[in-house]
């Protein structure tokens, strides 16, 4: 088991390599549908609605794919079903890609234990043939699903409720503290519970405090934009898969789809996530300092037609993007992962 966990980065990279096409296809199609609609919202009718549904299907599938192939990297074919189903459960519970990665690790460990137990039993040959396609996926999926439900599901629900109440009590504090908190929450899980809590907190106050929506909108697009910029400025710190993921991340960033940064974060969470949190915090704080406003419950640059103080908003996005790119370069240069040490 220790050997499995020691190679965790390799398992993550395997999951990322299979996940990237789903993020790219889904994210870009959704971004294009929003862009062609001309409104900062998912289209509600016609051809563009169908296009956006296809995109959202891709952004739904990538977490089960990530979890399934993390488990596959750990224990081969018997881990795919438990990992993918556990990843889908994590997505449905609002745990985001971090929950999906955890589900993949849980599935791999569960199946590894099952395989070790079965190896000690004297099982007839004809039964051994059905073990990897029936018994192990069945038991592995059940145990993984229950673990995800109770380890991820209930805590996530409680966390989101507590975070919403906590943010509601933070409105009177300094804009630097509030902007930093909102920016970090937007970036830390890129569509997960932290991100959604900060986003919907701003949406709820959009009529009375549109400055918060502008801060969240600016922070929303800087992770993919900053990492995309880094793949052009500092090519040597990324592998081929990440460099290719940087191109569609530009489109997703402009359209306010934070998930464009997930391929980078899933491959190297220890160094990428702090960098994008710092960049998003800078963007949110700058937006509040400039007093930019946003009247649309969306992020990115597509909201510019309804933004107040265009200059301040654009400068905030640029500041957050540059901060992210420079921070990821510094962290990847200075902080070495455990396996390299």
mmCIF file of C-alpha atoms in Angstrom:
data_model
loop_
_atom_site.group_PDB
_atom_site.id
_atom_site.type_symbol
_atom_site.label_atom_id
_atom_site.label_comp_id
_atom_site.label_asym_id
_atom_site.label_seq_id
_atom_site.Cartn_x
_atom_site.Cartn_y
_atom_site.Cartn_z
ATOM 1 C CA UNK A 1 0.000 0.000 0.000
ATOM 2 C CA UNK A 2 2.848 2.406 0.791
ATOM 3 C CA UNK A 3 4.279 1.764 -2.676
ATOM 4 C CA UNK A 4 0.924 2.740 -4.207
ATOM 5 C CA UNK A 5 0.790 5.995 -2.267
ATOM 6 C CA UNK A 6 4.455 6.739 -2.960
ATOM 7 C CA UNK A 7 3.637 6.896 -6.672
ATOM 8 C CA UNK A 8 0.637 9.193 -6.152
ATOM 9 C CA UNK A 9 1.958 11.860 -8.540
ATOM 10 C CA UNK A 10 2.274 9.276 -11.315
ATOM 11 C CA UNK A 11 -1.303 8.142 -10.674
ATOM 12 C CA UNK A 12 -2.519 11.755 -10.802
ATOM 13 C CA UNK A 13 -0.648 12.367 -14.069
ATOM 14 C CA UNK A 14 -2.210 9.263 -15.595
ATOM 15 C CA UNK A 15 -5.683 10.484 -14.644
ATOM 16 C CA UNK A 16 -4.912 13.957 -16.002
ATOM 17 C CA UNK A 17 -3.726 12.622 -19.371
ATOM 18 C CA UNK A 18 -7.090 10.897 -19.917
ATOM 19 C CA UNK A 19 -9.076 13.787 -18.414
ATOM 20 C CA UNK A 20 -7.682 16.665 -20.491
ATOM 21 C CA UNK A 21 -9.675 15.959 -23.711
ATOM 22 C CA UNK A 22 -12.923 16.047 -21.713
ATOM 23 C CA UNK A 23 -12.032 19.376 -20.088
ATOM 24 C CA UNK A 24 -10.930 20.866 -23.404
ATOM 25 C CA UNK A 25 -13.915 19.647 -25.437
ATOM 26 C CA UNK A 26 -16.482 20.468 -22.757
ATOM 27 C CA UNK A 27 -14.976 23.742 -21.596
ATOM 28 C CA UNK A 28 -14.367 25.204 -25.045
ATOM 29 C CA UNK A 29 -17.824 24.234 -26.353
ATOM 30 C CA UNK A 30 -19.474 25.801 -23.306
ATOM 31 C CA UNK A 31 -17.315 28.910 -23.645
ATOM 32 C CA UNK A 32 -18.142 29.285 -27.332
ATOM 33 C CA UNK A 33 -21.865 28.824 -26.673
ATOM 34 C CA UNK A 34 -21.787 31.592 -24.063
ATOM 35 C CA UNK A 35 -19.679 33.830 -26.295
ATOM 36 C CA UNK A 36 -21.905 33.455 -29.378
ATOM 37 C CA UNK A 37 -25.029 34.072 -27.288
ATOM 38 C CA UNK A 38 -23.697 37.523 -26.419
ATOM 39 C CA UNK A 39 -24.900 37.239 -22.819
ATOM 40 C CA UNK A 40 -23.023 36.346 -19.634
ATOM 41 C CA UNK A 41 -25.126 33.262 -18.992
ATOM 42 C CA UNK A 42 -25.687 29.773 -20.336
ATOM 43 C CA UNK A 43 -27.987 29.979 -23.424
ATOM 44 C CA UNK A 44 -31.550 28.886 -22.694
ATOM 45 C CA UNK A 45 -32.852 28.052 -26.160
ATOM 46 C CA UNK A 46 -31.981 27.011 -29.687
ATOM 47 C CA UNK A 47 -28.787 25.675 -31.182
ATOM 48 C CA UNK A 48 -26.538 27.381 -28.615
ATOM 49 C CA UNK A 49 -28.418 25.723 -25.766
ATOM 50 C CA UNK A 50 -27.705 22.326 -27.317
ATOM 51 C CA UNK A 51 -24.073 23.333 -27.746
ATOM 52 C CA UNK A 52 -23.819 24.421 -24.112
ATOM 53 C CA UNK A 53 -25.403 21.139 -22.953
ATOM 54 C CA UNK A 54 -22.725 19.204 -24.833
ATOM 55 C CA UNK A 55 -20.077 21.345 -23.179
ATOM 56 C CA UNK A 56 -21.515 20.830 -19.708
ATOM 57 C CA UNK A 57 -21.640 17.075 -20.370
ATOM 58 C CA UNK A 58 -17.881 17.169 -20.944
ATOM 59 C CA UNK A 59 -17.331 19.174 -17.775
ATOM 60 C CA UNK A 60 -19.459 16.644 -15.889
ATOM 61 C CA UNK A 61 -17.627 13.619 -17.248
ATOM 62 C CA UNK A 62 -14.079 14.767 -16.646
ATOM 63 C CA UNK A 63 -14.189 14.158 -12.887
ATOM 64 C CA UNK A 64 -15.350 10.504 -13.184
ATOM 65 C CA UNK A 65 -12.729 9.999 -15.918
ATOM 66 C CA UNK A 66 -10.030 11.514 -13.703
ATOM 67 C CA UNK A 67 -11.004 9.331 -10.724
ATOM 68 C CA UNK A 68 -11.418 6.187 -12.829
ATOM 69 C CA UNK A 69 -7.987 6.419 -14.416
ATOM 70 C CA UNK A 70 -6.263 7.347 -11.156
ATOM 71 C CA UNK A 71 -7.620 4.054 -9.810
ATOM 72 C CA UNK A 72 -6.672 2.295 -13.068
ATOM 73 C CA UNK A 73 -3.086 3.524 -12.689
ATOM 74 C CA UNK A 74 -3.025 2.083 -9.165
ATOM 75 C CA UNK A 75 -4.645 -1.338 -9.671
ATOM 76 C CA UNK A 76 -5.269 -1.740 -13.411
ATOM 77 C CA UNK A 77 -8.639 -2.523 -15.014
ATOM 78 C CA UNK A 78 -10.562 -3.604 -11.833
ATOM 79 C CA UNK A 79 -10.194 -0.060 -10.472
ATOM 80 C CA UNK A 80 -11.861 1.794 -13.358
ATOM 81 C CA UNK A 81 -15.510 1.231 -12.391
ATOM 82 C CA UNK A 82 -15.101 1.913 -8.633
ATOM 83 C CA UNK A 83 -13.000 4.997 -9.387
ATOM 84 C CA UNK A 84 -15.311 6.444 -12.054
ATOM 85 C CA UNK A 85 -18.489 5.823 -10.047
ATOM 86 C CA UNK A 86 -16.882 7.246 -6.911
ATOM 87 C CA UNK A 87 -15.758 10.282 -8.930
ATOM 88 C CA UNK A 88 -19.276 10.843 -10.259
ATOM 89 C CA UNK A 89 -20.637 10.673 -6.708
ATOM 90 C CA UNK A 90 -18.029 13.218 -5.598
ATOM 91 C CA UNK A 91 -19.109 15.519 -8.440
ATOM 92 C CA UNK A 92 -22.802 15.139 -7.599
ATOM 93 C CA UNK A 93 -22.059 15.979 -3.964
ATOM 94 C CA UNK A 94 -20.338 19.178 -5.044
ATOM 95 C CA UNK A 95 -16.843 18.094 -4.022
ATOM 96 C CA UNK A 96 -15.266 19.245 -7.286
ATOM 97 C CA UNK A 97 -12.115 17.845 -8.827
ATOM 98 C CA UNK A 98 -10.342 17.520 -5.468
ATOM 99 C CA UNK A 99 -13.139 15.209 -4.316
ATOM 100 C CA UNK A 100 -12.762 13.275 -7.575
ATOM 101 C CA UNK A 101 -9.040 12.825 -7.007
ATOM 102 C CA UNK A 102 -9.714 11.596 -3.472
ATOM 103 C CA UNK A 103 -12.373 9.197 -4.812
ATOM 104 C CA UNK A 104 -9.844 7.776 -7.276
ATOM 105 C CA UNK A 105 -7.294 7.181 -4.515
ATOM 106 C CA UNK A 106 -9.929 5.573 -2.276
ATOM 107 C CA UNK A 107 -11.043 3.285 -5.120
ATOM 108 C CA UNK A 108 -7.471 2.241 -5.863
ATOM 109 C CA UNK A 109 -6.777 1.406 -2.227
ATOM 110 C CA UNK A 110 -10.069 -0.466 -1.814
ATOM 111 C CA UNK A 111 -9.467 -2.605 -4.899
ATOM 112 C CA UNK A 112 -5.848 -3.224 -3.881
ATOM 113 C CA UNK A 113 -7.035 -4.560 -0.506
ATOM 114 C CA UNK A 114 -9.642 -6.760 -2.215
ATOM 115 C CA UNK A 115 -7.040 -8.170 -4.605
ATOM 116 C CA UNK A 116 -4.654 -8.862 -1.723
ATOM 117 C CA UNK A 117 -7.380 -10.670 0.229
ATOM 118 C CA UNK A 118 -8.452 -12.758 -2.774
ATOM 119 C CA UNK A 119 -4.844 -13.713 -3.543
ATOM 120 C CA UNK A 120 -4.680 -15.476 -0.161
ATOM 121 C CA UNK A 121 -7.775 -17.570 -0.854
ATOM 122 C CA UNK A 122 -7.797 -20.894 -2.675
ATOM 123 C CA UNK A 123 -10.293 -19.968 -5.403
ATOM 124 C CA UNK A 124 -11.100 -22.394 -8.264
ATOM 125 C CA UNK A 125 -9.825 -21.385 -11.706
ATOM 126 C CA UNK A 126 -13.259 -20.828 -13.271
ATOM 127 C CA UNK A 127 -14.126 -18.336 -10.509
ATOM 128 C CA UNK A 128 -10.863 -16.445 -10.953
ATOM 129 C CA UNK A 129 -11.947 -15.594 -14.496
ATOM 130 C CA UNK A 130 -14.975 -13.597 -13.287
ATOM 131 C CA UNK A 131 -13.255 -11.881 -10.376
ATOM 132 C CA UNK A 132 -11.853 -8.870 -12.311
ATOM 133 C CA UNK A 133 -15.038 -8.247 -14.323
ATOM 134 C CA UNK A 134 -17.724 -8.965 -11.736
ATOM 135 C CA UNK A 135 -16.773 -9.605 -8.110
ATOM 136 C CA UNK A 136 -14.020 -7.008 -7.638
ATOM 137 C CA UNK A 137 -15.786 -4.140 -9.495
ATOM 138 C CA UNK A 138 -18.993 -4.916 -7.583
ATOM 139 C CA UNK A 139 -17.424 -5.003 -4.126
ATOM 140 C CA UNK A 140 -14.966 -2.227 -4.965
ATOM 141 C CA UNK A 141 -17.727 0.071 -6.185
ATOM 142 C CA UNK A 142 -19.886 -0.605 -3.134
ATOM 143 C CA UNK A 143 -17.100 0.046 -0.610
ATOM 144 C CA UNK A 144 -15.770 3.069 -2.526
ATOM 145 C CA UNK A 145 -19.254 4.541 -2.948
ATOM 146 C CA UNK A 146 -20.028 4.206 0.746
ATOM 147 C CA UNK A 147 -16.682 5.730 1.680
ATOM 148 C CA UNK A 148 -17.207 8.674 -0.679
ATOM 149 C CA UNK A 149 -20.762 9.195 0.580
ATOM 150 C CA UNK A 150 -19.796 9.345 4.249
ATOM 151 C CA UNK A 151 -16.248 10.745 4.022
ATOM 152 C CA UNK A 152 -16.918 13.378 1.330
ATOM 153 C CA UNK A 153 -20.692 13.920 1.089
ATOM 154 C CA UNK A 154 -21.779 14.853 4.607
ATOM 155 C CA UNK A 155 -18.688 16.954 5.451
ATOM 156 C CA UNK A 156 -18.992 18.899 2.172
ATOM 157 C CA UNK A 157 -22.645 19.753 2.841
ATOM 158 C CA UNK A 158 -21.808 20.960 6.340
ATOM 159 C CA UNK A 159 -18.797 22.909 5.098
ATOM 160 C CA UNK A 160 -20.805 24.794 2.460
ATOM 161 C CA UNK A 161 -23.443 25.798 5.007
ATOM 162 C CA UNK A 162 -20.802 27.013 7.463
ATOM 163 C CA UNK A 163 -18.880 28.921 4.764
ATOM 164 C CA UNK A 164 -22.033 30.725 3.598
ATOM 165 C CA UNK A 165 -22.796 31.895 7.131
ATOM 166 C CA UNK A 166 -19.151 32.858 7.724
ATOM 167 C CA UNK A 167 -18.970 34.964 4.548
ATOM 168 C CA UNK A 168 -22.229 36.708 5.448
ATOM 169 C CA UNK A 169 -20.553 37.906 8.656
ATOM 170 C CA UNK A 170 -17.456 39.136 6.795
ATOM 171 C CA UNK A 171 -19.074 41.997 4.859
ATOM 172 C CA UNK A 172 -17.950 44.701 7.251
ATOM 173 C CA UNK A 173 -14.250 43.821 7.233
ATOM 174 C CA UNK A 174 -11.483 45.460 5.183
ATOM 175 C CA UNK A 175 -11.776 45.043 1.417
ATOM 176 C CA UNK A 176 -8.260 43.569 1.419
ATOM 177 C CA UNK A 177 -9.256 40.750 3.788
ATOM 178 C CA UNK A 178 -12.608 40.102 2.112
ATOM 179 C CA UNK A 179 -11.136 40.238 -1.408
ATOM 180 C CA UNK A 180 -8.307 37.916 -0.415
ATOM 181 C CA UNK A 181 -10.727 35.397 1.084
ATOM 182 C CA UNK A 182 -13.082 35.469 -1.909
ATOM 183 C CA UNK A 183 -10.215 35.182 -4.390
ATOM 184 C CA UNK A 184 -8.649 32.238 -2.592
ATOM 185 C CA UNK A 185 -11.991 30.458 -2.305
ATOM 186 C CA UNK A 186 -12.688 30.924 -6.027
ATOM 187 C CA UNK A 187 -9.325 29.419 -7.011
ATOM 188 C CA UNK A 188 -8.695 26.699 -4.466
ATOM 189 C CA UNK A 189 -10.975 24.035 -5.975
ATOM 190 C CA UNK A 190 -12.046 25.554 -9.335
ATOM 191 C CA UNK A 191 -15.737 24.704 -9.345
ATOM 192 C CA UNK A 192 -15.880 22.811 -6.061
ATOM 193 C CA UNK A 193 -17.656 23.737 -2.829
ATOM 194 C CA UNK A 194 -15.335 26.633 -1.938
ATOM 195 C CA UNK A 195 -15.670 28.151 -5.396
ATOM 196 C CA UNK A 196 -19.453 27.789 -5.494
ATOM 197 C CA UNK A 197 -19.909 29.189 -1.992
ATOM 198 C CA UNK A 198 -17.940 32.353 -2.812
ATOM 199 C CA UNK A 199 -19.649 32.719 -6.197
ATOM 200 C CA UNK A 200 -23.218 32.341 -4.938
ATOM 201 C CA UNK A 201 -22.465 34.582 -1.961
ATOM 202 C CA UNK A 202 -21.611 37.342 -4.453
ATOM 203 C CA UNK A 203 -24.624 36.493 -6.635
ATOM 204 C CA UNK A 204 -26.958 36.826 -3.637
ATOM 205 C CA UNK A 205 -25.682 40.376 -3.048
ATOM 206 C CA UNK A 206 -25.461 41.442 -6.678
ATOM 207 C CA UNK A 207 -28.292 43.988 -6.370
ATOM 208 C CA UNK A 208 -26.983 45.660 -3.206
ATOM 209 C CA UNK A 209 -23.222 45.147 -3.513
ATOM 210 C CA UNK A 210 -22.205 44.566 -7.167
ATOM 211 C CA UNK A 211 -18.584 45.251 -6.220
ATOM 212 C CA UNK A 212 -18.401 41.751 -4.729
ATOM 213 C CA UNK A 213 -19.658 40.215 -7.985
ATOM 214 C CA UNK A 214 -16.972 42.089 -9.923
ATOM 215 C CA UNK A 215 -14.293 40.854 -7.505
ATOM 216 C CA UNK A 216 -15.453 37.260 -7.866
ATOM 217 C CA UNK A 217 -15.767 37.611 -11.658
ATOM 218 C CA UNK A 218 -12.192 38.885 -11.956
ATOM 219 C CA UNK A 219 -10.871 36.145 -9.681
ATOM 220 C CA UNK A 220 -12.828 33.545 -11.646
ATOM 221 C CA UNK A 221 -10.884 33.920 -14.884
ATOM 222 C CA UNK A 222 -7.322 34.451 -13.667
ATOM 223 C CA UNK A 223 -6.433 30.780 -12.906
ATOM 224 C CA UNK A 224 -6.820 29.554 -16.523
ATOM 225 C CA UNK A 225 -5.519 32.823 -18.002
ATOM 226 C CA UNK A 226 -2.511 32.916 -15.681
ATOM 227 C CA UNK A 227 -1.562 29.294 -16.311
ATOM 228 C CA UNK A 228 -2.079 29.700 -20.053
ATOM 229 C CA UNK A 229 0.240 32.725 -19.970
ATOM 230 C CA UNK A 230 2.796 30.701 -17.993
ATOM 231 C CA UNK A 231 2.835 27.957 -20.654
ATOM 232 C CA UNK A 232 3.983 30.588 -23.180
ATOM 233 C CA UNK A 233 6.337 32.515 -20.888
ATOM 234 C CA UNK A 234 7.900 29.549 -19.061
ATOM 235 C CA UNK A 235 7.507 26.534 -21.349
ATOM 236 C CA UNK A 236 10.221 24.533 -19.629
ATOM 237 C CA UNK A 237 8.282 24.064 -16.370
ATOM 238 C CA UNK A 238 5.387 22.244 -18.076
ATOM 239 C CA UNK A 239 5.120 18.920 -19.889
ATOM 240 C CA UNK A 240 3.626 18.460 -23.360
ATOM 241 C CA UNK A 241 0.118 17.707 -22.062
ATOM 242 C CA UNK A 242 0.094 20.869 -19.931
ATOM 243 C CA UNK A 243 1.427 23.051 -22.752
ATOM 244 C CA UNK A 244 -1.367 21.831 -25.020
ATOM 245 C CA UNK A 245 -3.936 22.434 -22.256
ATOM 246 C CA UNK A 246 -2.767 26.056 -22.069
ATOM 247 C CA UNK A 247 -4.256 26.923 -25.461
ATOM 248 C CA UNK A 248 -7.937 26.124 -24.731
ATOM 249 C CA UNK A 249 -7.440 27.544 -21.233
ATOM 250 C CA UNK A 250 -7.204 30.990 -22.858
ATOM 251 C CA UNK A 251 -10.712 30.674 -24.296
ATOM 252 C CA UNK A 252 -12.120 29.273 -21.046
ATOM 253 C CA UNK A 253 -10.460 32.033 -19.058
ATOM 254 C CA UNK A 254 -11.939 34.792 -21.221
ATOM 255 C CA UNK A 255 -15.370 33.203 -20.773
ATOM 256 C CA UNK A 256 -14.964 32.890 -16.976
ATOM 257 C CA UNK A 257 -14.726 29.079 -16.852
ATOM 258 C CA UNK A 258 -12.275 28.375 -14.026
ATOM 259 C CA UNK A 259 -12.165 24.659 -14.844
ATOM 260 C CA UNK A 260 -9.642 25.487 -17.575
ATOM 261 C CA UNK A 261 -6.981 25.450 -14.845
ATOM 262 C CA UNK A 262 -7.848 21.975 -13.539
ATOM 263 C CA UNK A 263 -5.468 19.958 -15.789
ATOM 264 C CA UNK A 264 -2.549 21.898 -14.307
ATOM 265 C CA UNK A 265 -3.810 21.720 -10.715
ATOM 266 C CA UNK A 266 -4.615 17.996 -10.889
ATOM 267 C CA UNK A 267 -1.137 17.230 -12.234
ATOM 268 C CA UNK A 268 0.703 19.310 -9.617
ATOM 269 C CA UNK A 269 -1.681 20.494 -6.859
ATOM 270 C CA UNK A 270 0.998 21.308 -4.284
ATOM 271 C CA UNK A 271 2.571 24.014 -6.420
ATOM 272 C CA UNK A 272 -0.177 25.113 -8.798
ATOM 273 C CA UNK A 273 -3.042 25.665 -6.343
ATOM 274 C CA UNK A 274 -1.161 28.174 -4.122
ATOM 275 C CA UNK A 275 -0.118 30.080 -7.257
ATOM 276 C CA UNK A 276 -3.645 30.428 -8.620
ATOM 277 C CA UNK A 277 -4.998 31.295 -5.166
ATOM 278 C CA UNK A 278 -2.502 34.158 -4.947
ATOM 279 C CA UNK A 279 -3.394 35.381 -8.444
ATOM 280 C CA UNK A 280 -7.135 35.271 -7.806
ATOM 281 C CA UNK A 281 -6.697 37.054 -4.467
ATOM 282 C CA UNK A 282 -4.762 39.851 -6.212
ATOM 283 C CA UNK A 283 -7.492 40.142 -8.858
ATOM 284 C CA UNK A 284 -10.316 40.287 -6.294
ATOM 285 C CA UNK A 285 -8.545 42.788 -4.017
ATOM 286 C CA UNK A 286 -7.637 45.015 -6.983
ATOM 287 C CA UNK A 287 -11.222 44.956 -8.266
ATOM 288 C CA UNK A 288 -12.567 46.013 -4.866
ATOM 289 C CA UNK A 289 -9.903 48.720 -4.597
ATOM 290 C CA UNK A 290 -10.866 50.144 -8.004
ATOM 291 C CA UNK A 291 -14.553 49.932 -7.099
ATOM 292 C CA UNK A 292 -15.481 47.940 -10.211
ATOM 293 C CA UNK A 293 -19.026 46.581 -10.360
ATOM 294 C CA UNK A 294 -20.626 43.678 -12.219
ATOM 295 C CA UNK A 295 -24.354 43.327 -12.857
ATOM 296 C CA UNK A 296 -24.183 39.776 -14.283
ATOM 297 C CA UNK A 297 -23.884 36.518 -12.310
ATOM 298 C CA UNK A 298 -20.906 35.388 -14.382
ATOM 299 C CA UNK A 299 -17.157 35.920 -14.620
ATOM 300 C CA UNK A 300 -14.403 36.535 -17.117
ATOM 301 C CA UNK A 301 -14.207 39.231 -19.769
ATOM 302 C CA UNK A 302 -17.539 38.423 -21.387
ATOM 303 C CA UNK A 303 -19.224 40.482 -18.629
ATOM 304 C CA UNK A 304 -17.498 43.710 -19.748
ATOM 305 C CA UNK A 305 -20.709 45.156 -21.290
ATOM 306 C CA UNK A 306 -22.336 45.204 -17.819
ATOM 307 C CA UNK A 307 -19.218 46.075 -15.805
ATOM 308 C CA UNK A 308 -18.830 49.439 -14.133
ATOM 309 C CA UNK A 309 -15.283 50.904 -14.273
ATOM 310 C CA UNK A 310 -13.934 48.911 -17.210
ATOM 311 C CA UNK A 311 -10.390 50.138 -16.645
ATOM 312 C CA UNK A 312 -10.268 48.935 -13.038
ATOM 313 C CA UNK A 313 -11.793 45.572 -13.890
ATOM 314 C CA UNK A 314 -9.419 44.875 -16.796
ATOM 315 C CA UNK A 315 -6.379 45.986 -14.798
ATOM 316 C CA UNK A 316 -7.457 43.647 -11.980
ATOM 317 C CA UNK A 317 -7.712 40.689 -14.364
ATOM 318 C CA UNK A 318 -4.297 41.505 -15.843
ATOM 319 C CA UNK A 319 -2.741 41.850 -12.374
ATOM 320 C CA UNK A 320 -4.162 38.506 -11.248
ATOM 321 C CA UNK A 321 -3.092 36.797 -14.479
ATOM 322 C CA UNK A 322 0.499 38.046 -14.239
ATOM 323 C CA UNK A 323 0.671 37.168 -10.540
ATOM 324 C CA UNK A 324 -0.486 33.611 -11.263
ATOM 325 C CA UNK A 325 2.031 33.106 -14.067
ATOM 326 C CA UNK A 326 4.972 34.444 -12.051
ATOM 327 C CA UNK A 327 3.932 32.598 -8.872
ATOM 328 C CA UNK A 328 3.673 29.222 -10.627
ATOM 329 C CA UNK A 329 7.111 29.781 -12.162
ATOM 330 C CA UNK A 330 8.612 30.599 -8.768
ATOM 331 C CA UNK A 331 6.931 27.688 -6.987
ATOM 332 C CA UNK A 332 7.859 25.151 -9.663
ATOM 333 C CA UNK A 333 11.453 26.378 -9.573
ATOM 334 C CA UNK A 334 11.906 26.671 -5.806
ATOM 335 C CA UNK A 335 9.591 24.002 -4.367
ATOM 336 C CA UNK A 336 10.614 20.536 -5.486
ATOM 337 C CA UNK A 337 8.062 17.691 -5.251
ATOM 338 C CA UNK A 338 8.826 14.799 -2.911
ATOM 339 C CA UNK A 339 9.744 12.330 -5.653
ATOM 340 C CA UNK A 340 12.326 14.750 -7.095
ATOM 341 C CA UNK A 341 13.846 15.310 -3.671
#
